[in-house]
Amino acid sequence: MATQNTTLLIIGGGPGGYVAAIRAGQLGIPTILIEGATPGGTCLNIGCIPSKALIHVANEFHALQAYAADSVLGIQAQAPVIDIARSVAWKDGIVKRLTGGVAALLKKHQVTVISGWARIVDGKTIDVEVPAVKGGRTQMQRIRCEHLVLATGSEPVELPFMPFGKQVITSTEALSPKKLPKRLAVVGGGYIGLELGTVYRKLGVDVDIIEAQSRILPSYDADLVKPVEIALRAMGVSIHTATRVLGLSEDGKGVRVQGTEGAQRIVAADQVLVAVGRRPRSRGFGLSTLMLDMEGLAVRIDDQCRTSMRNIWAIGDLTGEPMLAHRAMAQGEMVAEIIAGHTRRFVPASMPAVCFTDPEIACAGLSPEQAREAGLDVIEASFPFAANGRAMTLQSTDGFVRVVARHDNHLILGWQAVGRGVSELSAAFSQSIEMGACLEDVAGTIHAHPTLGEAVQEAALRALGRAVHI
Ligand code: FAD
Ligand code: NAD
């Protein structure tokens, strides 16, 4: 068996692993990255990017449908027709460009990429099964390393009584439909269920969302979720909260569900998207041989992403919640720098989160409730988009921006927003918190007019008791 030595070996080329590799390359660390599928991981191939591409397709289609039905803007359009195969091909083109770009960046930074599935032998030895090229035989390679970064990501949770198959699908299949179903049941009203449920509904599919908790998006506060729920219902999505899924119906034409009232009923569906969460990918590649400290299926890490074994690091979804691409990237960058001898810790002042529903939700830092639970005396203030000129010109006056700040010194602790396009406000939210801004800093910053960002300034002004436009 061929053996190679390296300083740093990374298993997994998702946003955690590839960013760690590129940064390590920049820092001159000899690095090997092993990826079993395509560089870019879940995020670029079957997650963040393809979902946002389809959201764009659905938004454009939906807007045309609206113009065809009612030309309040003076635009008259014919009812549009969707060619989903072309939409998927366009989405695939974006994915290909981005994953190709990642491969090129890895090469530029002299990272050796090995395509194959890694298997852990011990903390410093990894075997890779490299697929055969053109009729040749599968090759085994052994790599010895000084540092091992585990970045194997996550996989969708399966419901044991409703295994994935032709009719019961994950987000991966939902992102590449060959044709659209007539009726889609979505199990799970979280990020994936709502983002993709909205796509399918806007493309004309009848969508039912079945959520076990008493409300959709239970991880966000109720005020933020309310406009999303109203919009979903207005679009014609049926939402079943506090409802358990029991399995496929006997005739296979729907799912059996049970609400709190106890009676069972059938929700008709040609296809069922199960989106009840993702779990760390910590099984099937010899991780257990290392006997690392775990938290369930997640690898336990400290604030430098060190595991319980020296020189073994873990980043991204493998380390549990929040399973977000920007967290994985930030951890990957940090670990490369620590290995290069820099002093770093992973203590972000906030971890922004965006839900790309319509309207979108964007948050950074503490909600008013979280701040109070932490024993802080806070002030909070909201500014509604109904009072923002730009929002009116975009026909998107639903929603608001809210700020949370300490009462004593006005230090900003958190931002929340719901509204069309608020994902782009998340940069301002995170920057102000990371830079330790006070309400006066944001209130005293000139914000370009007319923009949705003015609502950010106005929320800060309102918290100081001097909002101008309300
Ligand atoms: P991954 O991206 O999962 O990458 C892990 C890689 O490791 C994979 O490529 C896998 O093939 C490889 N691998 C695993 N085991 C081995 C092995 N033994 N040998 C070799 N290779 C291996 N997050 C956001 O922040 N914003 C979003 O908008 C967003 N949208 C999403 C939409 C969907 C539909 C999904 C499913 C997820 C979304 N996420 C989003 C979450 C985001 O994709 C993940 O948080 C992110 O990809 C995690 O990065 P990672 O590097 O930890 O793991
Ligand atoms: P999620 O945790 O966001 O939502 C899962 C939902 O399913 C929850 O509301 C939960 O209460 C519900 N649920 C659980 N078991 C159920 C059951 N048996 N029946 C009915 N409902 C049930 O998970 P997800 O939507 O699968 O997404 C996985 C992860 O991917 C997210 O946690 C997030 O980290 C990431 N993601 C992020 C984005 C983004 O940042 N915009 C988008 C998509 C995915």
Coordinates of C-alpha atoms and ligand atoms in Angstrom, one line a residue:
M1 CA 0.0 0.0 0.0
A2 CA 1.4 3.4 -1.0
T3 CA 2.0 5.7 2.1
Q4 CA 2.3 9.5 2.2
N5 CA 3.2 11.7 5.0
T6 CA 1.8 15.2 5.7
T7 CA 1.6 17.8 8.4
L8 CA -2.2 18.3 8.2
L9 CA -4.8 15.8 7.0
I10 CA -8.4 16.9 6.6
I11 CA -11.3 14.5 6.1
G12 CA -14.2 16.1 4.3
G13 CA -14.2 18.9 1.8
G14 CA -17.3 20.9 2.8
P15 CA -17.1 24.5 3.9
G16 CA -15.4 23.5 7.1
G17 CA -12.8 21.2 5.5
Y18 CA -12.1 23.2 2.3
V19 CA -11.7 26.5 4.1
A20 CA -9.3 24.9 6.7
A21 CA -7.3 23.5 3.7
I22 CA -7.1 26.8 1.8
R23 CA -6.1 28.7 4.9
A24 CA -3.5 26.0 5.8
G25 CA -2.2 26.3 2.2
Q26 CA -1.9 30.1 2.6
L27 CA 0.0 29.5 5.8
G28 CA 2.4 27.1 4.2
I29 CA 1.3 24.0 6.0
P30 CA 1.7 20.8 3.9
T31 CA -2.0 19.7 3.6
I32 CA -3.9 16.8 2.2
L33 CA -7.7 16.9 1.9
I34 CA -9.7 13.7 1.4
E35 CA -13.2 14.0 -0.1
G36 CA -15.4 11.1 -0.9
A37 CA -17.9 13.0 -3.0
T38 CA -17.4 16.5 -4.6
P39 CA -15.5 19.4 -3.0
G40 CA -17.9 21.9 -1.5
G41 CA -19.7 19.4 0.7
T42 CA -23.4 19.6 1.5
C43 CA -23.3 23.4 1.3
L44 CA -22.3 23.8 -2.3
N45 CA -23.7 20.5 -3.8
I46 CA -26.9 19.7 -2.0
G47 CA -27.5 22.5 0.6
C48 CA -27.2 26.2 0.8
I49 CA -26.4 27.1 -2.8
P50 CA -28.8 24.8 -4.7
S51 CA -31.6 25.6 -2.3
K52 CA -31.1 29.4 -2.8
A53 CA -30.9 28.9 -6.6
L54 CA -34.3 27.1 -6.6
I55 CA -35.7 29.8 -4.2
H56 CA -34.8 32.3 -6.9
V57 CA -36.5 30.3 -9.7
A58 CA -39.6 30.0 -7.6
N59 CA -39.7 33.7 -6.7
E60 CA -39.4 34.7 -10.4
F61 CA -42.1 32.2 -11.4
H62 CA -44.4 33.3 -8.6
A63 CA -43.9 37.0 -9.5
L64 CA -44.9 36.3 -13.1
Q65 CA -47.9 34.4 -11.9
A66 CA -48.9 37.3 -9.8
Y67 CA -48.5 39.7 -12.8
A68 CA -50.6 37.4 -14.9
A69 CA -53.4 37.5 -12.3
D70 CA -53.4 41.1 -11.3
S71 CA -51.4 44.0 -12.8
V72 CA -51.3 46.4 -10.0
L73 CA -47.9 47.6 -11.2
G74 CA -49.2 48.0 -14.7
I75 CA -47.3 44.9 -15.9
Q76 CA -49.4 42.5 -17.9
A77 CA -48.0 39.0 -18.3
Q78 CA -49.2 35.7 -19.6
A79 CA -49.5 32.8 -17.1
P80 CA -45.9 31.4 -17.0
V81 CA -45.0 27.7 -17.5
I82 CA -42.2 26.0 -15.6
D83 CA -39.7 23.7 -17.3
I84 CA -38.3 22.2 -14.1
A85 CA -35.6 20.2 -15.9
R86 CA -34.1 23.5 -17.2
S87 CA -34.4 25.1 -13.8
V88 CA -32.5 22.2 -12.3
A89 CA -29.9 22.3 -15.0
W90 CA -29.4 26.1 -14.3
K91 CA -29.0 25.3 -10.6
D92 CA -26.6 22.5 -11.4
G93 CA -24.5 24.9 -13.5
I94 CA -24.1 27.3 -10.5
V95 CA -23.1 24.3 -8.3
K96 CA -20.6 23.2 -10.9
R97 CA -19.0 26.6 -11.2
L98 CA -18.7 27.0 -7.4
T99 CA -17.3 23.5 -6.8
G100 CA -14.9 23.9 -9.7
G101 CA -13.8 27.2 -8.1
V102 CA -13.2 25.5 -4.8
A103 CA -11.1 22.8 -6.6
A104 CA -9.1 25.5 -8.3
L105 CA -8.5 27.4 -5.0
L106 CA -7.3 24.2 -3.3
K107 CA -4.9 23.6 -6.2
K108 CA -3.7 27.2 -6.2
H109 CA -2.8 26.8 -2.5
Q110 CA -1.0 23.6 -3.1
V111 CA -3.4 21.4 -1.2
T112 CA -3.3 17.8 -2.3
V113 CA -6.9 16.6 -2.8
I114 CA -7.5 12.8 -2.7
S115 CA -10.9 11.7 -4.0
G116 CA -12.0 8.7 -2.0
W117 CA -13.6 7.7 1.3
A118 CA -11.3 8.0 4.3
R119 CA -11.1 5.4 7.0
I120 CA -9.4 6.1 10.4
V121 CA -6.8 3.6 11.4
D122 CA -5.5 5.6 14.4
G123 CA -5.1 9.2 15.3
K124 CA -2.2 9.7 12.9
T125 CA -3.0 7.1 10.2
I126 CA -5.8 7.2 7.6
D127 CA -6.5 4.8 4.8
V128 CA -8.3 6.0 1.6
E129 CA -9.9 3.8 -0.9
V130 CA -9.3 5.6 -4.2
P131 CA -11.8 4.6 -6.9
A132 CA -10.5 2.8 -10.0
V133 CA -9.7 4.9 -13.1
K134 CA -10.7 3.5 -16.5
G135 CA -11.1 -0.2 -15.7
G136 CA -8.2 -0.3 -13.3
R137 CA -8.4 -1.6 -9.7
T138 CA -9.4 0.4 -6.6
Q139 CA -6.3 1.5 -4.9
M140 CA -5.7 1.8 -1.2
Q141 CA -3.5 4.7 0.1
R142 CA -2.2 5.2 3.6
I143 CA -1.5 8.7 4.9
R144 CA 0.3 9.6 8.1
C145 CA -0.2 13.0 9.6
E146 CA 0.7 15.2 12.5
H147 CA -2.7 16.9 12.7
L148 CA -6.0 15.4 11.8
V149 CA -9.0 17.6 11.2
L150 CA -12.4 15.8 11.1
A151 CA -14.9 17.7 8.9
T152 CA -17.3 15.0 7.8
G153 CA -20.4 17.1 8.1
S154 CA -23.9 15.8 8.6
E155 CA -26.7 13.7 7.0
P156 CA -30.5 13.8 7.1
V157 CA -32.3 12.2 9.9
E158 CA -34.5 9.3 8.8
L159 CA -37.8 8.4 10.4
P160 CA -37.5 4.7 11.2
F161 CA -41.1 4.0 10.2
M162 CA -40.8 5.9 6.9
P163 CA -37.5 5.1 5.4
F164 CA -36.1 7.2 2.5
G165 CA -36.9 5.8 -0.9
K166 CA -38.7 6.8 -4.1
Q167 CA -41.7 8.4 -2.4
V168 CA -40.1 9.5 0.8
I169 CA -37.3 11.9 0.0
T170 CA -34.6 14.0 1.6
S171 CA -33.7 17.6 0.6
T172 CA -31.1 16.2 -1.8
E173 CA -33.8 14.7 -4.1
A174 CA -36.1 17.6 -3.5
L175 CA -33.4 19.9 -4.9
S176 CA -33.2 17.9 -8.2
P177 CA -36.8 17.0 -9.1
K178 CA -37.2 15.2 -12.5
K179 CA -40.8 16.4 -12.4
L180 CA -42.9 18.2 -9.8
P181 CA -45.4 16.2 -7.8
K182 CA -49.0 17.3 -7.6
R183 CA -49.0 17.2 -3.8
L184 CA -46.0 17.3 -1.5
A185 CA -46.2 16.6 2.2
V186 CA -43.3 18.1 4.2
V187 CA -42.5 16.5 7.5
G188 CA -40.7 19.1 9.7
G189 CA -41.5 22.8 9.7
G190 CA -37.9 23.9 10.2
Y191 CA -35.3 25.5 7.9
I192 CA -35.4 22.9 5.1
G193 CA -39.1 22.2 5.3
L194 CA -40.1 25.9 5.0
E195 CA -37.5 26.9 2.5
L196 CA -38.2 24.0 0.1
G197 CA -41.9 23.9 0.9
T198 CA -42.2 27.5 -0.2
V199 CA -40.3 26.7 -3.4
Y200 CA -42.6 23.8 -4.3
R201 CA -45.8 25.8 -3.4
K202 CA -44.6 28.8 -5.6
L203 CA -44.1 26.4 -8.4
G204 CA -47.7 25.3 -8.2
V205 CA -47.5 22.2 -6.0
D206 CA -50.0 21.6 -3.2
V207 CA -48.0 21.6 0.0
D208 CA -48.8 20.4 3.5
I209 CA -46.3 21.1 6.3
I210 CA -46.5 18.7 9.2
E211 CA -44.7 20.0 12.3
A212 CA -44.5 18.1 15.6
Q213 CA -44.1 21.2 17.8
S214 CA -46.9 23.7 18.5
R215 CA -45.6 26.1 15.9
I216 CA -43.4 26.2 12.8
L217 CA -39.7 27.3 13.1
P218 CA -39.8 26.6 16.9
S219 CA -36.2 27.7 17.3
Y220 CA -37.1 31.3 16.3
D221 CA -39.2 33.7 18.5
A222 CA -42.9 33.8 17.7
D223 CA -43.0 37.4 16.6
L224 CA -40.5 36.7 13.8
V225 CA -42.3 33.6 12.6
K226 CA -45.8 35.1 12.5
P227 CA -45.4 37.0 9.2
V228 CA -43.9 33.9 7.7
E229 CA -46.8 31.7 8.7
I230 CA -49.3 34.3 7.5
A231 CA -47.5 34.4 4.1
L232 CA -47.4 30.6 3.8
R233 CA -51.1 30.3 4.5
A234 CA -51.8 33.2 2.0
M235 CA -49.9 31.2 -0.6
G236 CA -52.1 28.2 0.1
V237 CA -49.7 26.1 2.2
S238 CA -51.6 23.9 4.7
I239 CA -49.8 23.9 8.0
H240 CA -50.4 21.2 10.6
T241 CA -48.7 22.0 13.9
A242 CA -48.6 19.8 17.0
T243 CA -49.1 16.9 14.6
R244 CA -47.2 13.6 14.6
V245 CA -46.5 11.6 11.5
L246 CA -47.3 7.9 11.9
G247 CA -46.2 6.6 8.5
L248 CA -47.3 6.3 4.9
S249 CA -51.0 5.5 4.4
E250 CA -51.8 1.9 3.4
D251 CA -52.5 2.8 -0.2
G252 CA -49.3 4.9 -0.4
K253 CA -51.2 8.0 -1.4
G254 CA -50.5 10.0 1.7
V255 CA -49.2 10.1 5.2
R256 CA -51.0 9.1 8.3
V257 CA -50.9 11.9 11.0
Q258 CA -52.2 12.4 14.5
G259 CA -52.9 15.7 16.1
T260 CA -53.3 16.5 19.8
E261 CA -57.0 15.6 19.6
G262 CA -55.9 12.0 19.1
A263 CA -57.8 11.1 15.9
Q264 CA -55.8 9.8 13.0
R265 CA -56.2 11.3 9.5
I266 CA -54.5 11.1 6.1
V267 CA -52.7 14.0 4.5
A268 CA -52.8 13.2 0.7
A269 CA -49.4 13.3 -1.0
D270 CA -47.6 11.9 -4.0
Q271 CA -44.2 12.6 -2.4
V272 CA -43.1 13.1 1.2
L273 CA -40.1 15.4 2.0
V274 CA -38.7 14.4 5.4
A275 CA -36.8 17.4 6.9
V276 CA -36.8 16.7 10.7
G277 CA -33.2 17.7 11.2
R278 CA -29.7 16.5 10.4
R279 CA -27.3 14.5 12.5
P280 CA -23.5 14.6 12.6
R281 CA -21.8 12.1 10.3
S282 CA -19.7 10.3 12.9
R283 CA -20.3 6.7 11.9
G284 CA -19.0 4.3 9.3
F285 CA -15.4 5.5 8.9
G286 CA -13.7 4.3 12.0
L287 CA -14.1 7.3 14.2
S288 CA -15.2 5.2 17.2
T289 CA -11.7 3.6 17.2
L290 CA -10.4 7.0 18.5
M291 CA -12.7 6.8 21.6
L292 CA -13.2 10.6 21.5
D293 CA -15.4 12.4 24.0
M294 CA -18.8 12.7 22.3
E295 CA -22.1 14.5 22.8
G296 CA -24.5 12.0 21.3
L297 CA -23.4 11.7 17.7
A298 CA -21.5 14.9 17.8
V299 CA -17.8 15.1 18.5
R300 CA -17.2 17.2 21.6
I301 CA -14.8 20.1 21.1
D302 CA -13.4 23.0 23.1
D303 CA -13.3 26.7 22.1
Q304 CA -10.3 25.9 19.8
C305 CA -12.1 22.9 18.1
R306 CA -9.7 20.5 19.8
T307 CA -11.2 17.1 20.5
S308 CA -10.3 15.0 23.6
M309 CA -7.3 13.6 21.7
R310 CA -4.2 15.7 21.1
N311 CA -3.8 17.1 17.6
I312 CA -7.2 15.8 16.5
W313 CA -9.6 18.6 15.7
A314 CA -13.2 18.6 14.7
I315 CA -15.2 21.3 12.9
G316 CA -18.6 22.1 11.3
D317 CA -21.7 20.0 11.4
L318 CA -19.8 17.0 12.9
T319 CA -19.6 19.0 16.1
G320 CA -23.4 19.5 16.3
E321 CA -25.6 22.6 16.4
P322 CA -25.8 25.2 15.0
M323 CA -25.2 23.4 11.7
L324 CA -24.5 26.4 9.6
A325 CA -22.0 26.8 6.8
H326 CA -20.5 30.1 8.0
R327 CA -19.8 28.5 11.4
A328 CA -18.0 25.5 9.7
M329 CA -15.9 28.0 7.6
A330 CA -15.0 30.1 10.6
Q331 CA -13.9 27.1 12.6
G332 CA -11.9 25.7 9.7
E333 CA -10.0 29.0 9.2
M334 CA -9.3 29.1 13.0
V335 CA -8.0 25.6 13.2
A336 CA -5.6 26.1 10.3
E337 CA -4.3 29.2 12.1
I338 CA -3.8 27.5 15.4
I339 CA -1.9 24.7 13.7
A340 CA 0.3 27.4 12.1
G341 CA 1.0 28.7 15.6
H342 CA -1.4 31.6 15.9
T343 CA -3.3 32.2 19.1
R344 CA -7.0 31.9 18.3
R345 CA -10.3 31.0 20.1
F346 CA -13.7 30.4 18.7
V347 CA -15.7 32.9 20.7
P348 CA -17.9 34.8 18.2
A349 CA -19.9 37.6 19.7
S350 CA -22.8 36.4 17.6
M351 CA -23.6 33.6 15.2
P352 CA -25.9 35.0 12.6
A353 CA -28.7 32.9 11.3
V354 CA -31.0 33.5 8.3
C355 CA -34.0 31.5 7.2
F356 CA -34.7 32.1 3.5
T357 CA -38.4 31.9 3.6
D358 CA -40.7 34.6 2.1
P359 CA -40.5 36.9 4.1
E360 CA -37.0 36.1 5.3
I361 CA -35.9 36.0 8.9
A362 CA -32.4 37.2 10.0
C363 CA -31.0 37.2 13.5
A364 CA -27.7 37.8 15.3
G365 CA -27.0 37.8 19.0
L366 CA -29.6 37.7 21.7
S367 CA -33.3 37.9 21.4
P368 CA -35.1 40.0 24.1
E369 CA -36.1 36.7 25.8
Q370 CA -32.6 35.2 25.7
A371 CA -31.2 38.4 27.1
R372 CA -33.6 38.5 30.0
E373 CA -33.0 34.8 30.7
A374 CA -29.3 35.7 30.9
G375 CA -30.3 38.1 33.7
L376 CA -29.6 41.2 31.6
D377 CA -31.6 44.5 32.0
V378 CA -32.3 45.3 28.3
I379 CA -34.2 47.8 26.1
E380 CA -35.7 46.6 22.9
A381 CA -37.2 48.5 20.0
S382 CA -38.7 47.6 16.6
F383 CA -39.1 49.6 13.4
P384 CA -41.8 48.3 11.0
F385 CA -41.1 48.1 7.3
A386 CA -44.5 49.6 6.8
A387 CA -42.8 52.9 7.7
N388 CA -39.8 52.4 5.3
G389 CA -40.0 54.0 1.9
R390 CA -37.8 51.4 0.2
A391 CA -39.9 48.6 1.5
M392 CA -43.0 50.3 0.0
T393 CA -41.3 50.6 -3.4
L394 CA -40.5 46.9 -3.2
Q395 CA -44.1 46.0 -2.2
S396 CA -42.7 44.4 0.9
T397 CA -43.9 46.3 3.9
D398 CA -44.5 43.2 6.1
G399 CA -42.1 42.7 8.9
F400 CA -39.8 44.8 11.1
V401 CA -36.2 45.2 12.5
R402 CA -35.7 44.8 16.2
V403 CA -32.7 45.7 18.3
V404 CA -31.9 44.6 21.8
A405 CA -29.4 46.5 23.9
R406 CA -28.2 46.8 27.5
H407 CA -30.1 49.3 29.5
D408 CA -27.1 50.7 31.3
N409 CA -24.6 51.4 28.6
H410 CA -26.6 50.8 25.4
L411 CA -24.3 48.0 24.1
I412 CA -26.1 46.2 21.3
L413 CA -26.7 42.6 22.2
G414 CA -28.9 41.4 19.4
W415 CA -30.8 42.1 16.2
Q416 CA -33.8 40.3 14.7
A417 CA -35.6 41.1 11.5
V418 CA -38.4 39.6 9.3
G419 CA -39.1 40.9 5.9
R420 CA -38.3 40.5 2.2
G421 CA -34.6 40.8 1.6
V422 CA -33.5 41.0 5.3
S423 CA -30.9 38.3 4.8
E424 CA -28.7 41.1 3.5
L425 CA -29.1 43.1 6.7
S426 CA -27.4 40.3 8.6
A427 CA -24.0 41.7 7.8
A428 CA -24.8 45.0 9.5
F429 CA -26.2 43.0 12.5
S430 CA -23.1 40.9 13.0
Q431 CA -20.7 43.7 12.4
S432 CA -22.3 46.0 15.0
I433 CA -22.3 43.2 17.6
E434 CA -18.8 42.0 16.8
M435 CA -17.4 45.5 17.0
G436 CA -19.1 46.3 20.3
A437 CA -21.3 49.0 18.9
C438 CA -23.8 50.9 21.1
L439 CA -27.2 52.2 20.0
E440 CA -25.7 55.6 19.5
D441 CA -23.1 54.3 17.0
V442 CA -25.8 52.8 14.7
A443 CA -28.2 55.7 15.3
G444 CA -25.4 58.2 14.4
T445 CA -24.3 56.4 11.2
I446 CA -25.7 57.9 8.0
H447 CA -27.6 55.1 6.2
A448 CA -28.2 55.5 2.5
H449 CA -31.7 56.5 1.4
P450 CA -33.9 54.8 0.4
T451 CA -32.8 51.4 1.7
L452 CA -34.1 48.7 4.0
G453 CA -31.0 49.4 6.1
E454 CA -32.6 52.7 7.3
A455 CA -34.9 50.5 9.4
V456 CA -31.8 49.3 11.2
Q457 CA -30.9 52.9 12.1
E458 CA -34.5 53.8 13.0
A459 CA -34.7 50.8 15.3
A460 CA -31.6 52.1 17.1
L461 CA -33.0 55.6 17.2
R462 CA -36.3 54.3 18.5
A463 CA -34.5 52.4 21.3
L464 CA -33.1 55.8 22.3
G465 CA -36.5 57.3 22.2
R466 CA -36.0 59.4 19.1
A467 CA -37.1 57.6 16.0
V468 CA -37.8 60.1 13.2
H469 CA -40.0 58.3 10.7
I470 CA -42.5 56.8 13.1
Ligands
FAD1 P1 -20.5 19.2 4.9 O1 -20.8 20.4 4.0 O2 -21.5 18.2 5.1 O3 -19.2 18.5 4.2 C1 -18.7 17.3 4.7 C2 -18.0 16.6 3.5 O4 -17.3 15.5 4.1 C3 -18.9 16.0 2.5 O5 -18.5 16.5 1.2 C4 -18.7 14.5 2.5 O6 -18.8 13.9 1.3 C5 -17.3 14.4 3.1 N1 -17.1 13.2 3.9 C6 -17.8 12.6 4.9 N2 -17.3 11.5 5.3 C7 -16.1 11.3 4.6 C8 -15.1 10.3 4.6 N3 -15.2 9.3 5.4 N4 -14.2 10.4 3.7 C9 -14.1 11.4 2.8 N5 -15.0 12.4 2.7 C10 -16.0 12.4 3.7 N6 -26.3 26.5 6.1 C11 -26.2 27.8 6.1 O7 -25.4 28.4 6.8 N7 -27.0 28.5 5.2 C12 -27.9 27.9 4.4 O8 -28.6 28.6 3.7 C13 -28.0 26.5 4.5 N8 -28.9 25.9 3.7 C14 -28.9 24.5 3.7 C15 -29.9 23.9 2.9 C16 -30.0 22.5 2.9 C17 -31.0 21.8 2.0 C18 -29.1 21.7 3.7 C19 -29.1 20.2 3.7 C20 -28.2 22.4 4.5 C21 -28.1 23.8 4.5 N9 -27.2 24.5 5.4 C22 -27.2 25.8 5.3 C23 -26.3 23.7 6.3 C24 -24.9 23.6 5.6 O9 -24.9 23.0 4.4 C25 -23.9 22.9 6.6 O10 -23.9 23.5 7.8 C26 -22.5 22.9 6.1 O11 -22.4 22.3 4.8 C27 -21.6 22.1 7.0 O12 -20.3 22.1 6.5 P2 -19.3 20.9 6.9 O13 -18.0 21.2 6.2 O14 -19.3 20.7 8.4 O15 -19.9 19.6 6.3
NAD2 P1 -34.6 21.9 11.6 O1 -34.0 21.5 12.9 O2 -34.4 23.3 11.1 O3 -36.1 21.6 11.6 C1 -36.7 20.3 11.9 C2 -38.1 20.5 12.3 O4 -38.7 19.2 12.3 C3 -38.3 21.1 13.6 O5 -39.2 22.2 13.6 C4 -38.8 19.9 14.5 O6 -39.7 20.3 15.5 C5 -39.5 19.1 13.4 N1 -39.6 17.7 13.7 C6 -38.7 16.9 14.3 N2 -39.2 15.6 14.3 C7 -40.4 15.6 13.7 C8 -41.4 14.6 13.4 N3 -41.2 13.4 13.7 N4 -42.6 15.0 12.8 C9 -42.8 16.3 12.5 N5 -41.9 17.3 12.8 C10 -40.7 17.0 13.3 O7 -34.0 20.8 10.6 P2 -34.0 20.8 9.0 O8 -35.0 21.7 8.4 O9 -34.0 19.4 8.6 O10 -32.5 21.4 8.7 C11 -31.4 20.7 9.2 C12 -30.3 21.8 9.5 O11 -29.8 22.3 8.2 C13 -30.8 23.0 10.2 O12 -30.8 22.8 11.6 C14 -29.8 24.0 9.8 O13 -28.7 23.9 10.7 C15 -29.4 23.6 8.4 N6 -30.1 24.5 7.4 C16 -29.9 25.8 7.5 C17 -30.5 26.6 6.6 C18 -30.2 28.1 6.7 O14 -29.3 28.5 7.4 N7 -31.0 28.9 6.0 C19 -31.3 26.1 5.6 C20 -31.5 24.7 5.6 C21 -30.9 23.9 6.5

